[in-house]
Every structure is written in C-alpha cells, then in structure tokens.
PDB file of C-alpha atoms and ligand atoms in Angstrom:
ATOM      1  CA  MET I1009       0.000   0.000   0.000  1.00 37.00           C
ATOM      2  CA  LYS I1010       2.733   2.366   0.962  1.00 42.00           C
ATOM      3  CA  VAL I1011       4.593   1.736  -2.240  1.00 44.00           C
ATOM      4  CA  LYS I1012       1.456   2.086  -4.386  1.00 43.00           C
ATOM      5  CA  ALA I1013       0.416   5.342  -2.824  1.00 43.00           C
ATOM      6  CA  LYS I1014       3.860   6.845  -3.173  1.00 43.00           C
ATOM      7  CA  SER I1015       4.763   6.031  -6.722  1.00 43.00           C
ATOM      8  CA  PRO I1016       1.975   7.940  -8.561  1.00 42.00           C
ATOM      9  CA  LYS I1017       2.629  10.984  -6.404  1.00 45.00           C
ATOM     10  CA  ALA I1018       6.300  10.900  -7.248  1.00 45.00           C
ATOM     11  CA  LYS I1019       5.534  10.569 -10.947  1.00 49.00           C
ATOM     12  CA  PHE I1020       3.112  13.509 -11.104  1.00 51.00           C
ATOM     13  CA  GLY I1021       4.777  15.538  -8.332  1.00 64.00           C
ATOM     14  CA  LEU I1022       7.979  16.664  -9.962  1.00 58.00           C
ATOM     15  CA  PRO I1023       6.589  18.118 -13.206  1.00 61.00           C
ATOM     16  CA  THR I1024       3.662  19.666 -11.336  1.00 63.00           C
ATOM     17  CA  VAL I1025       5.960  21.401  -8.861  1.00 56.00           C
ATOM     18  CA  PHE I1026       8.153  22.573 -11.708  1.00 60.00           C
ATOM     19  CA  LEU I1027       5.173  23.874 -13.627  1.00 62.00           C
ATOM     20  CA  LEU I1028       3.812  25.711 -10.586  1.00 61.00           C
ATOM     21  CA  CYS I1029       7.192  27.236  -9.829  1.00 52.00           C
ATOM     22  CA  SER I1030       7.523  28.471 -13.398  1.00 67.00           C
ATOM     23  CA  LEU I1031       4.010  29.881 -13.275  1.00 66.00           C
ATOM     24  CA  PHE I1032       4.711  31.834 -10.083  1.00 66.00           C
ATOM     25  CA  PHE I1033       8.027  32.992 -11.451  1.00 63.00           C
ATOM     26  CA  PHE I1034       6.536  34.397 -14.630  1.00 62.00           C
ATOM     27  CA  ALA I1035       3.564  35.875 -12.792  1.00 65.00           C
ATOM     28  CA  GLY I1036       5.989  37.617 -10.434  1.00 60.00           C
ATOM     29  CA  LEU I1037       8.162  38.849 -13.261  1.00 57.00           C
ATOM     30  CA  PHE I1038       5.132  40.198 -15.095  1.00 57.00           C
ATOM     31  CA  THR I1039       3.857  42.020 -12.013  1.00 56.00           C
ATOM     32  CA  PHE I1040       7.280  43.494 -11.318  1.00 54.00           C
ATOM     33  CA  THR I1041       7.699  44.690 -14.872  1.00 50.00           C
ATOM     34  CA  LEU I1042       4.252  46.258 -14.773  1.00 46.00           C
ATOM     35  CA  LEU I1043       4.941  47.998 -11.434  1.00 47.00           C
ATOM     36  CA  SER I1044       8.353  49.156 -12.610  1.00 48.00           C
ATOM     37  CA  HIS I1045       6.837  50.989 -15.508  1.00 47.00           C
ATOM     38  CA  VAL I1046       3.838  52.413 -13.767  1.00 43.00           C
ATOM     39  CA  SER I1047       5.142  53.598 -10.444  1.00 43.00           C
ATOM     40  CA  PHE I1048       8.897  53.176 -10.333  1.00 42.00           C
ATOM     41  CA  PRO I1049       9.599  56.870  -9.704  1.00 42.00           C
ATOM     42  CA  GLN I1050       7.193  56.993  -6.757  1.00 44.00           C
ATOM     43  CA  PHE I1051       8.846  53.981  -5.145  1.00 43.00           C
ATOM     44  CA  LEU I1052      12.355  55.230  -5.528  1.00 44.00           C
ATOM     45  CA  SER I1053      13.180  58.702  -4.487  1.00 48.00           C
ATOM     46  CA  GLY I1054      16.897  59.008  -4.628  1.00 49.00           C
ATOM     47  CA  PRO I1055      19.813  59.621  -6.920  1.00 52.00           C
ATOM     48  CA  ARG I1056      18.858  56.639  -9.077  1.00 55.00           C
ATOM     49  CA  SER I1057      15.385  57.877  -9.975  1.00 59.00           C
ATOM     50  CA  VAL I1058      16.678  61.419 -10.497  1.00 64.00           C
ATOM     51  CA  THR I1059      19.236  60.109 -12.950  1.00 61.00           C
ATOM     52  CA  ARG I1060      16.568  58.056 -14.708  1.00 61.00           C
ATOM     53  CA  THR I1061      14.186  60.976 -15.134  1.00 65.00           C
ATOM     54  CA  LEU I1062      16.972  63.250 -16.367  1.00 64.00           C
ATOM     55  CA  GLN I1063      18.021  60.829 -19.064  1.00 62.00           C
ATOM     56  CA  SER I1064      16.767  61.254 -22.562  1.00 59.00           C
ATOM     57  CA  GLU I1065      13.962  58.812 -23.449  1.00 62.00           C
ATOM     58  CA  ASP I1066      15.260  57.627 -26.777  1.00 65.00           C
ATOM     59  CA  GLY I1067      18.935  57.902 -25.836  1.00 66.00           C
ATOM     60  CA  GLU I1068      19.608  59.915 -28.983  1.00 76.00           C
ATOM     61  CA  ASP I1069      21.950  62.871 -28.606  1.00 82.00           C
ATOM     62  CA  HIS I1070      20.649  66.276 -29.535  1.00 91.00           C
ATOM     63  CA  GLY I1071      23.335  68.409 -31.136  1.00 95.00           C
ATOM     64  CA  PRO I1072      23.928  72.093 -30.436  1.00 97.00           C
ATOM     65  CA  LEU I1073      21.398  74.712 -31.557  1.00 97.00           C
ATOM     66  CA  PRO I1074      22.316  77.889 -33.439  1.00 97.00           C
ATOM     67  CA  GLN I1075      23.767  80.153 -30.771  1.00 98.00           C
ATOM     68  CA  GLY I1076      23.241  83.806 -30.033  1.00 98.00           C
ATOM     69  CA  GLU I1077      25.951  86.384 -30.572  1.00 98.00           C
ATOM     70  CA  THR I1078      27.383  85.848 -27.108  1.00 96.00           C
ATOM     71  CA  GLY I1079      26.844  82.085 -27.009  1.00 96.00           C
ATOM     72  CA  ASP I1080      28.846  78.932 -27.776  1.00 96.00           C
ATOM     73  CA  SER I1081      28.634  76.749 -30.878  1.00 97.00           C
ATOM     74  CA  PHE I1082      29.213  73.588 -28.844  1.00 96.00           C
ATOM     75  CA  ILE I1083      27.693  71.666 -25.978  1.00 95.00           C
ATOM     76  CA  GLN I1084      29.877  71.411 -22.920  1.00 94.00           C
ATOM     77  CA  SER I1085      29.430  69.390 -19.788  1.00 95.00           C
ATOM     78  CA  ILE I1086      30.900  70.322 -16.446  1.00 97.00           C
ATOM     79  CA  PRO I1087      30.093  67.522 -13.991  1.00 98.00           C
ATOM     80  CA  PHE I1088      28.823  68.501 -10.567  1.00 98.00           C
ATOM     81  CA  GLN I1089      27.216  67.075  -7.456  1.00 98.00           C
ATOM     82  CA  VAL I1090      24.665  68.892  -5.326  1.00 98.00           C
ATOM     83  CA  LEU I1091      26.181  68.668  -1.852  1.00 98.00           C
ATOM     84  CA  SER I1092      23.418  70.585  -0.154  1.00 98.00           C
ATOM     85  CA  TRP I1093      20.382  72.766  -0.837  1.00 98.00           C
ATOM     86  CA  LYS I1094      20.682  74.528   2.509  1.00 98.00           C
ATOM     87  CA  PRO I1095      23.028  76.215   1.738  1.00 98.00           C
ATOM     88  CA  ARG I1096      23.049  75.781  -2.043  1.00 98.00           C
ATOM     89  CA  ALA I1097      26.413  74.060  -2.442  1.00 98.00           C
ATOM     90  CA  LEU I1098      27.789  72.316  -5.509  1.00 98.00           C
ATOM     91  CA  TYR I1099      30.865  70.180  -5.862  1.00 98.00           C
ATOM     92  CA  PHE I1100      32.801  70.103  -9.153  1.00 98.00           C
ATOM     93  CA  PRO I1101      35.200  67.140  -9.334  1.00 98.00           C
ATOM     94  CA  ARG I1102      38.397  67.760 -11.324  1.00 98.00           C
ATOM     95  CA  PHE I1103      37.456  71.312 -12.242  1.00 98.00           C
ATOM     96  CA  ALA I1104      41.107  72.210 -12.899  1.00 98.00           C
ATOM     97  CA  THR I1105      44.116  70.070 -13.781  1.00 98.00           C
ATOM     98  CA  ALA I1106      46.916  69.271 -11.324  1.00 98.00           C
ATOM     99  CA  GLU I1107      49.333  71.275 -13.509  1.00 98.00           C
ATOM    100  CA  GLN I1108      47.081  74.334 -13.433  1.00 98.00           C
ATOM    101  CA  CYS I1109      46.831  74.071  -9.636  1.00 98.00           C
ATOM    102  CA  GLU I1110      50.598  73.743  -9.195  1.00 98.00           C
ATOM    103  CA  SER I1111      51.175  76.804 -11.387  1.00 98.00           C
ATOM    104  CA  VAL I1112      48.760  78.908  -9.337  1.00 98.00           C
ATOM    105  CA  ILE I1113      50.535  77.837  -6.134  1.00 98.00           C
ATOM    106  CA  GLU I1114      53.879  78.831  -7.663  1.00 97.00           C
ATOM    107  CA  MET I1115      52.568  82.275  -8.634  1.00 96.00           C
ATOM    108  CA  ALA I1116      51.188  82.896  -5.163  1.00 97.00           C
ATOM    109  CA  LYS I1117      54.088  81.537  -3.105  1.00 95.00           C
ATOM    110  CA  THR I1118      56.284  84.615  -3.191  1.00 93.00           C
ATOM    111  CA  LYS I1119      53.430  87.022  -2.531  1.00 95.00           C
ATOM    112  CA  LEU I1120      51.895  85.463   0.598  1.00 95.00           C
ATOM    113  CA  ARG I1121      51.011  87.662   3.538  1.00 93.00           C
ATOM    114  CA  PRO I1122      48.958  86.911   6.664  1.00 91.00           C
ATOM    115  CA  SER I1123      45.291  86.845   5.635  1.00 89.00           C
ATOM    116  CA  ALA I1124      43.238  89.847   6.686  1.00 86.00           C
ATOM    117  CA  LEU I1125      39.614  90.023   7.786  1.00 87.00           C
ATOM    118  CA  ALA I1126      36.840  92.408   6.842  1.00 87.00           C
ATOM    119  CA  LEU I1127      36.154  94.050  10.191  1.00 86.00           C
ATOM    120  CA  ARG I1128      32.745  94.563  11.743  1.00 85.00           C
ATOM    121  CA  LYS I1129      31.932  97.812  13.521  1.00 83.00           C
ATOM    122  CA  GLY I1130      33.943  97.914  16.737  1.00 85.00           C
ATOM    123  CA  GLU I1131      36.343  95.145  15.732  1.00 88.00           C
ATOM    124  CA  THR I1132      40.078  95.660  15.384  1.00 86.00           C
ATOM    125  CA  ALA I1133      42.852  93.573  13.869  1.00 87.00           C
ATOM    126  CA  GLU I1134      43.914  92.777  17.425  1.00 85.00           C
ATOM    127  CA  SER I1135      40.465  91.698  18.654  1.00 86.00           C
ATOM    128  CA  THR I1136      39.976  89.312  15.721  1.00 86.00           C
ATOM    129  CA  LYS I1137      43.458  87.799  15.898  1.00 85.00           C
ATOM    130  CA  GLY I1138      43.287  84.012  15.638  1.00 85.00           C
ATOM    131  CA  THR I1139      40.031  83.881  13.654  1.00 85.00           C
ATOM    132  CA  ARG I1140      41.815  83.473  10.347  1.00 90.00           C
ATOM    133  CA  THR I1141      45.363  82.201  10.556  1.00 88.00           C
ATOM    134  CA  SER I1142      46.139  81.398   6.924  1.00 90.00           C
ATOM    135  CA  SER I1143      48.436  83.340   4.597  1.00 94.00           C
ATOM    136  CA  GLY I1144      47.229  84.603   1.285  1.00 95.00           C
ATOM    137  CA  THR I1145      47.390  86.955  -1.608  1.00 97.00           C
ATOM    138  CA  PHE I1146      45.072  88.382  -4.248  1.00 97.00           C
ATOM    139  CA  ILE I1147      45.939  87.657  -7.881  1.00 97.00           C
ATOM    140  CA  SER I1148      43.822  88.818 -10.780  1.00 97.00           C
ATOM    141  CA  ALA I1149      43.690  86.940 -14.062  1.00 97.00           C
ATOM    142  CA  SER I1150      45.134  89.958 -15.879  1.00 96.00           C
ATOM    143  CA  GLU I1151      48.301  89.774 -13.744  1.00 95.00           C
ATOM    144  CA  ASP I1152      48.901  86.151 -14.686  1.00 96.00           C
ATOM    145  CA  GLU I1153      50.999  85.906 -17.830  1.00 96.00           C
ATOM    146  CA  THR I1154      50.552  82.151 -18.108  1.00 96.00           C
ATOM    147  CA  GLY I1155      46.844  82.611 -18.844  1.00 98.00           C
ATOM    148  CA  ILE I1156      45.877  79.847 -16.423  1.00 98.00           C
ATOM    149  CA  LEU I1157      43.844  82.085 -14.125  1.00 98.00           C
ATOM    150  CA  GLU I1158      41.935  83.357 -17.138  1.00 98.00           C
ATOM    151  CA  ILE I1159      41.053  79.800 -18.170  1.00 98.00           C
ATOM    152  CA  ILE I1160      39.897  78.992 -14.642  1.00 98.00           C
ATOM    153  CA  GLU I1161      37.964  82.241 -14.333  1.00 98.00           C
ATOM    154  CA  GLU I1162      36.246  81.596 -17.654  1.00 97.00           C
ATOM    155  CA  LYS I1163      35.236  78.114 -16.533  1.00 98.00           C
ATOM    156  CA  ILE I1164      33.886  79.445 -13.237  1.00 98.00           C
ATOM    157  CA  ALA I1165      31.788  81.956 -15.189  1.00 97.00           C
ATOM    158  CA  ARG I1166      30.383  79.124 -17.314  1.00 97.00           C
ATOM    159  CA  ALA I1167      29.696  76.835 -14.389  1.00 97.00           C
ATOM    160  CA  THR I1168      27.905  79.581 -12.458  1.00 97.00           C
ATOM    161  CA  MET I1169      26.518  81.586 -15.403  1.00 96.00           C
ATOM    162  CA  LEU I1170      27.712  84.615 -13.463  1.00 96.00           C
ATOM    163  CA  PRO I1171      29.769  86.999 -15.625  1.00 97.00           C
ATOM    164  CA  ARG I1172      33.516  87.241 -15.047  1.00 97.00           C
ATOM    165  CA  THR I1173      33.132  90.963 -14.447  1.00 96.00           C
ATOM    166  CA  HIS I1174      31.294  90.186 -11.200  1.00 97.00           C
ATOM    167  CA  GLY I1175      34.174  88.210  -9.715  1.00 97.00           C
ATOM    168  CA  GLU I1176      36.829  89.598  -7.409  1.00 97.00           C
ATOM    169  CA  ALA I1177      40.477  88.732  -7.990  1.00 97.00           C
ATOM    170  CA  PHE I1178      41.446  85.237  -6.834  1.00 98.00           C
ATOM    171  CA  ASN I1179      42.331  85.061  -3.175  1.00 97.00           C
ATOM    172  CA  VAL I1180      44.972  82.320  -2.994  1.00 97.00           C
ATOM    173  CA  LEU I1181      45.380  80.948   0.496  1.00 96.00           C
ATOM    174  CA  ARG I1182      47.772  78.634   2.240  1.00 97.00           C
ATOM    175  CA  TYR I1183      46.903  76.888   5.501  1.00 96.00           C
ATOM    176  CA  GLU I1184      49.740  75.185   7.335  1.00 96.00           C
ATOM    177  CA  ILE I1185      49.350  72.685  10.174  1.00 96.00           C
ATOM    178  CA  GLY I1186      46.988  74.076  12.812  1.00 95.00           C
ATOM    179  CA  GLN I1187      45.851  76.960  10.632  1.00 94.00           C
ATOM    180  CA  LYS I1188      42.118  77.457  10.077  1.00 93.00           C
ATOM    181  CA  TYR I1189      39.346  79.953   9.497  1.00 92.00           C
ATOM    182  CA  ASP I1190      36.600  80.096  12.090  1.00 92.00           C
ATOM    183  CA  SER I1191      33.045  79.911  10.758  1.00 91.00           C
ATOM    184  CA  HIS I1192      31.829  83.101   9.108  1.00 93.00           C
ATOM    185  CA  TYR I1193      29.628  84.442   6.338  1.00 94.00           C
ATOM    186  CA  ASP I1194      31.061  85.680   3.066  1.00 94.00           C
ATOM    187  CA  ALA I1195      28.084  88.002   2.572  1.00 93.00           C
ATOM    188  CA  PHE I1196      28.234  91.326   4.386  1.00 90.00           C
ATOM    189  CA  ASN I1197      25.322  91.928   6.720  1.00 87.00           C
ATOM    190  CA  PRO I1198      24.684  95.705   6.420  1.00 86.00           C
ATOM    191  CA  SER I1199      23.790  95.933  10.102  1.00 85.00           C
ATOM    192  CA  GLU I1200      27.252  94.643  11.001  1.00 85.00           C
ATOM    193  CA  TYR I1201      29.453  95.991   8.233  1.00 87.00           C
ATOM    194  CA  GLY I1202      27.535  99.036   7.073  1.00 85.00           C
ATOM    195  CA  GLN I1203      26.048  99.523   3.621  1.00 83.00           C
ATOM    196  CA  GLN I1204      28.189  98.059   0.810  1.00 84.00           C
ATOM    197  CA  LYS I1205      28.206  98.961  -2.853  1.00 85.00           C
ATOM    198  CA  SER I1206      27.757  95.306  -3.726  1.00 90.00           C
ATOM    199  CA  GLN I1207      27.259  92.007  -1.991  1.00 90.00           C
ATOM    200  CA  ARG I1208      29.353  88.837  -2.139  1.00 95.00           C
ATOM    201  CA  PHE I1209      26.593  86.430  -2.986  1.00 94.00           C
ATOM    202  CA  ALA I1210      28.431  83.372  -4.301  1.00 98.00           C
ATOM    203  CA  SER I1211      31.824  81.869  -3.528  1.00 98.00           C
ATOM    204  CA  PHE I1212      33.837  79.485  -5.659  1.00 98.00           C
ATOM    205  CA  LEU I1213      36.664  77.607  -3.978  1.00 98.00           C
ATOM    206  CA  LEU I1214      39.227  75.786  -6.068  1.00 98.00           C
ATOM    207  CA  TYR I1215      41.296  73.368  -4.037  1.00 98.00           C
ATOM    208  CA  LEU I1216      44.864  73.681  -5.297  1.00 98.00           C
ATOM    209  CA  SER I1217      46.254  70.839  -3.207  1.00 98.00           C
ATOM    210  CA  ASP I1218      45.254  67.656  -1.446  1.00 98.00           C
ATOM    211  CA  VAL I1219      45.438  67.764   2.334  1.00 98.00           C
ATOM    212  CA  GLU I1220      46.631  64.655   4.132  1.00 98.00           C
ATOM    213  CA  GLU I1221      44.355  65.258   7.102  1.00 97.00           C
ATOM    214  CA  GLY I1222      41.984  68.030   8.181  1.00 97.00           C
ATOM    215  CA  GLY I1223      41.486  71.284   6.299  1.00 97.00           C
ATOM    216  CA  GLU I1224      37.901  70.514   5.277  1.00 98.00           C
ATOM    217  CA  THR I1225      35.546  73.326   4.333  1.00 98.00           C
ATOM    218  CA  MET I1226      32.720  72.987   6.853  1.00 97.00           C
ATOM    219  CA  PHE I1227      29.133  74.177   6.878  1.00 98.00           C
ATOM    220  CA  PRO I1228      28.038  73.836  10.522  1.00 97.00           C
ATOM    221  CA  PHE I1229      24.451  74.990   9.860  1.00 97.00           C
ATOM    222  CA  GLU I1230      23.758  72.752   6.864  1.00 98.00           C
ATOM    223  CA  ASN I1231      20.031  72.008   6.676  1.00 97.00           C
ATOM    224  CA  GLY I1232      19.474  74.124   9.801  1.00 96.00           C
ATOM    225  CA  LEU I1233      21.480  71.817  12.074  1.00 94.00           C
ATOM    226  CA  HIS I1234      23.102  73.342  15.188  1.00 93.00           C
ATOM    227  CA  MET I1235      21.423  76.663  14.421  1.00 93.00           C
ATOM    228  CA  GLY I1236      19.288  77.031  17.501  1.00 80.00           C
ATOM    229  CA  MET I1237      22.111  76.114  19.859  1.00 78.00           C
ATOM    230  CA  SER I1238      24.892  78.391  20.947  1.00 81.00           C
ATOM    231  CA  TYR I1239      27.384  77.165  18.412  1.00 78.00           C
ATOM    232  CA  ASP I1240      31.086  77.627  19.046  1.00 83.00           C
ATOM    233  CA  TYR I1241      32.416  79.244  15.852  1.00 80.00           C
ATOM    234  CA  LYS I1242      35.717  77.412  16.214  1.00 84.00           C
ATOM    235  CA  LYS I1243      34.108  73.973  16.154  1.00 87.00           C
ATOM    236  CA  CYS I1244      34.564  71.788  13.106  1.00 92.00           C
ATOM    237  CA  ILE I1245      31.121  70.246  12.588  1.00 95.00           C
ATOM    238  CA  GLY I1246      28.347  69.864  10.016  1.00 96.00           C
ATOM    239  CA  LEU I1247      28.785  69.196   6.316  1.00 98.00           C
ATOM    240  CA  LYS I1248      32.498  68.852   5.591  1.00 98.00           C
ATOM    241  CA  VAL I1249      34.081  69.036   2.152  1.00 98.00           C
ATOM    242  CA  MET I1250      37.440  67.361   1.852  1.00 98.00           C
ATOM    243  CA  PRO I1251      39.962  69.345  -0.213  1.00 98.00           C
ATOM    244  CA  ARG I1252      41.238  67.447  -3.233  1.00 98.00           C
ATOM    245  CA  GLN I1253      43.543  68.990  -5.792  1.00 98.00           C
ATOM    246  CA  GLY I1254      41.674  70.401  -8.782  1.00 98.00           C
ATOM    247  CA  ASP I1255      38.185  70.082  -7.268  1.00 98.00           C
ATOM    248  CA  GLY I1256      35.824  73.032  -7.024  1.00 98.00           C
ATOM    249  CA  LEU I1257      33.191  74.023  -4.479  1.00 98.00           C
ATOM    250  CA  LEU I1258      30.517  76.606  -5.204  1.00 98.00           C
ATOM    251  CA  PHE I1259      28.061  77.902  -2.655  1.00 98.00           C
ATOM    252  CA  TYR I1260      25.631  80.771  -2.463  1.00 98.00           C
ATOM    253  CA  SER I1261      25.572  83.103   0.540  1.00 98.00           C
ATOM    254  CA  VAL I1262      22.394  84.884  -0.485  1.00 97.00           C
ATOM    255  CA  LEU I1263      18.933  83.391  -1.049  1.00 97.00           C
ATOM    256  CA  PRO I1264      17.029  84.027  -4.305  1.00 96.00           C
ATOM    257  CA  ASN I1265      15.000  86.728  -2.542  1.00 96.00           C
ATOM    258  CA  GLY I1266      18.154  88.639  -1.616  1.00 93.00           C
ATOM    259  CA  THR I1267      18.413  87.874   2.089  1.00 96.00           C
ATOM    260  CA  ILE I1268      21.577  86.303   3.511  1.00 96.00           C
ATOM    261  CA  ASP I1269      21.312  82.505   3.726  1.00 98.00           C
ATOM    262  CA  GLN I1270      21.888  81.745   7.401  1.00 97.00           C
ATOM    263  CA  THR I1271      22.958  78.191   6.506  1.00 98.00           C
ATOM    264  CA  SER I1272      25.846  79.494   4.356  1.00 98.00           C
ATOM    265  CA  LEU I1273      27.978  79.914   7.477  1.00 97.00           C
ATOM    266  CA  HIS I1274      31.253  78.138   6.786  1.00 97.00           C
ATOM    267  CA  GLY I1275      34.849  77.839   7.844  1.00 97.00           C
ATOM    268  CA  SER I1276      38.041  75.910   7.315  1.00 96.00           C
ATOM    269  CA  CYS I1277      38.828  73.118   9.765  1.00 97.00           C
ATOM    270  CA  PRO I1278      42.409  73.185  11.049  1.00 96.00           C
ATOM    271  CA  VAL I1279      44.939  71.369   8.903  1.00 97.00           C
ATOM    272  CA  ILE I1280      46.129  68.352  10.882  1.00 97.00           C
ATOM    273  CA  LYS I1281      48.627  66.893   8.444  1.00 97.00           C
ATOM    274  CA  GLY I1282      50.047  68.388   5.261  1.00 98.00           C
ATOM    275  CA  GLU I1283      49.313  71.778   3.774  1.00 97.00           C
ATOM    276  CA  LYS I1284      46.187  73.246   2.216  1.00 98.00           C
ATOM    277  CA  TRP I1285      46.160  75.556  -0.772  1.00 98.00           C
ATOM    278  CA  VAL I1286      42.942  77.023  -2.069  1.00 98.00           C
ATOM    279  CA  ALA I1287      41.967  79.750  -4.532  1.00 98.00           C
ATOM    280  CA  THR I1288      38.751  81.562  -3.661  1.00 98.00           C
ATOM    281  CA  LYS I1289      36.723  83.674  -6.011  1.00 98.00           C
ATOM    282  CA  TRP I1290      34.000  85.808  -4.485  1.00 97.00           C
ATOM    283  CA  ILE I1291      31.272  86.737  -6.887  1.00 97.00           C
ATOM    284  CA  ARG I1292      29.299  89.936  -6.371  1.00 97.00           C
ATOM    285  CA  ASN I1293      25.814  91.039  -7.322  1.00 93.00           C
ATOM    286  CA  GLN I1294      27.167  94.243  -8.913  1.00 93.00           C
ATOM    287  CA  GLU I1295      30.116  94.909 -11.168  1.00 92.00           C
ATOM    288  CA  ASP I1296      31.221  97.433  -8.589  1.00 78.00           C
ATOM    289  CA  LEU I1297      33.404  95.088  -6.565  1.00 76.00           C
ATOM    290  CA  GLU I1298      33.578  96.987  -3.300  1.00 74.00           C
TER     291      GLU I1298
HETATM  292  C1  NAG T 488      13.452  85.084   1.934  1.00 58.68           C
HETATM  293  O1  NAG T 488      13.320  83.680   1.814  1.00 58.68           O
HETATM  294  C2  NAG T 488      13.467  82.976   3.036  1.00 58.68           C
HETATM  295  C3  NAG T 488      13.445  81.509   2.735  1.00 58.68           C
HETATM  296  O2  NAG T 488      12.416  81.157   1.874  1.00 58.68           O
HETATM  297  C4  NAG T 488      12.411  83.407   4.022  1.00 58.68           C
HETATM  298  O3  NAG T 488      12.583  82.727   5.242  1.00 58.68           O
HETATM  299  C5  NAG T 488      12.535  84.907   4.258  1.00 58.68           C
HETATM  300  O4  NAG T 488      11.513  85.333   5.093  1.00 58.68           O
HETATM  301  C6  NAG T 488      12.461  85.642   2.930  1.00 58.68           C
HETATM  302  N1  NAG T 488      12.742  87.048   3.184  1.00 58.68           N
HETATM  303  C7  NAG T 488      12.103  88.028   2.560  1.00 58.68           C
HETATM  304  C8  NAG T 488      12.505  89.410   2.919  1.00 58.68           C
HETATM  305  O5  NAG T 488      11.227  87.805   1.742  1.00 58.68           O
END
C-alpha cells in the first residue's frame, strides 16, 4: 500500500511542482515589470530615480542649436554634485588640472602675507586675531601671464553663469598645520558691516592641493542643524568638504530673494597633516566690486 500510494505521487509531483514554480516565477516577473513601468519613480526617491528621469527617453543625442551672438557653438558638460540645498552648495570634481593648480601655487608663493579680515563695527585687527590664521594673496587673471587664471575664471563663469566681471580677484590661500578659518559668512550683513556697494553672494573655492588630514571646508548649519544652539564658531562640525587637488566648491551666501542665507555659514577646519592651498573667487551682485 505504501509503495502504491507513493509512486503515482512521485511521478506527477515533480513536473507539477516545476510547472507551478515556473508559473509563479513568470507571474511575479510580469507584475514586477508592470509595477516598474507604472510607479517606479514613486517607489524610488533618490539619486537613481533622479538620474533616470533626467536621461533622454530615446537615448539619442541632440546636437547644439544655433547660438546667439554671445553664445557657444558647442555643448559642454561640467560635472557637478549637489552637496546641499541649505546652503546651495555644488561640488565640481576635477574642475582644474593638477598642472594648473601647481602653477597657481607657484605664482602665489612669493606674494603670501597673513590673511586679513573684513572688520565689523567695533572690531580691530587685534580683537579678531586668531580667527583666520592662513596666509594669502590676491591675484587677478590679468596679472597672470601664463593665462591659467583666465582659463579657470572663464570656466567658473560658465559653471555659475555669473559673468567674469562680477568676480573679485582670486584670493589664494595657504593653511599650514593648525591653521584654520573660524566659521563666518562671506556676505556682508549691512547691520554689522555698514552699507556696501555690492554684496558677495556666491563663492567658488578651487582646491589647489590635497590635504593629508583636516582642512575641510565645513558648513556647521547645513540644513538648519546646530542653528538654535549656541554654536562655538571654532568647532569643526556639520557638512564637511574634503579638499582634493583640482576640485571646485561653489556655494551661495544669499537666497534668491536677496536675504543672507543663514545656513551658508562656513569655515576651514584646522589642517592636521600636510598643507592646504585654495583659490577663492567671491562673486558679487554688482560689477562694482567693493
Ligand atoms: C526670503 O526667503 C526665506 C526663505 O524662503 C524666508 O525665510 C525669508 O523670510 C524671505 N525674506 C524676505 C525678505 O522675503
């Protein structure tokens, strides 16, 4: 009896199980495919879905259009990563070449002086000593006979779509071990600094060197973090951007409606190992750069 009952089951069992498995597999695949097409973007909110929606549907490249008198005849891509919306901060990997960076360091080396600060009402050089301990110098593109600063400046103008005429001269800075810049705003608050002819509303930092350890650009108030608390302006916290030779960092100090973005507070963490070189370009809202 045992043998009889078992053998038919075994004969029909295997193909049946196989058939059922296949059926479930294909049913599952069908459902997944259907869901993927209908509601994939709703399921996935993240870099992947953003990339998907930004990609062209047919994958066919569209060539350049006829340009205006001041435009380009070609399509250019400058890769970037949004590091933060609060503040609006973009990272540009390999914005400049290592050779370009080394040349800018060479030009600046002989001209370095202790970095100065824009003083608030009531502040003196003595009272702000220790806030910014780097050395630096201003170099304008027109002073640079190699033409490298002009190339970099031109690329910054393209990446930001902010005209070159709105940029200050490059401020090339060197931070040695222990040197830093306490958190501050690049924009001038009129109540603290008095009325200015123009406002620094965007900053572009080009890292001219790698730093072995430390030296990150930090945004302690990123996304409103640490804002309510009594934050120590010397503390190295929040969103940190590691300096890497040739990389660029752009952030906006002013909101679209013209008020200073409180989350654009930033500083330079102390260099722990190595040396940090950076070229900063402040971009103003007026061509009058004062
Ligand atoms: C500007 O925009 C910010 C953020 O949306 C808002 O908090 C602030 O009140 C606005 N200021 C003015 C003057 O409209």
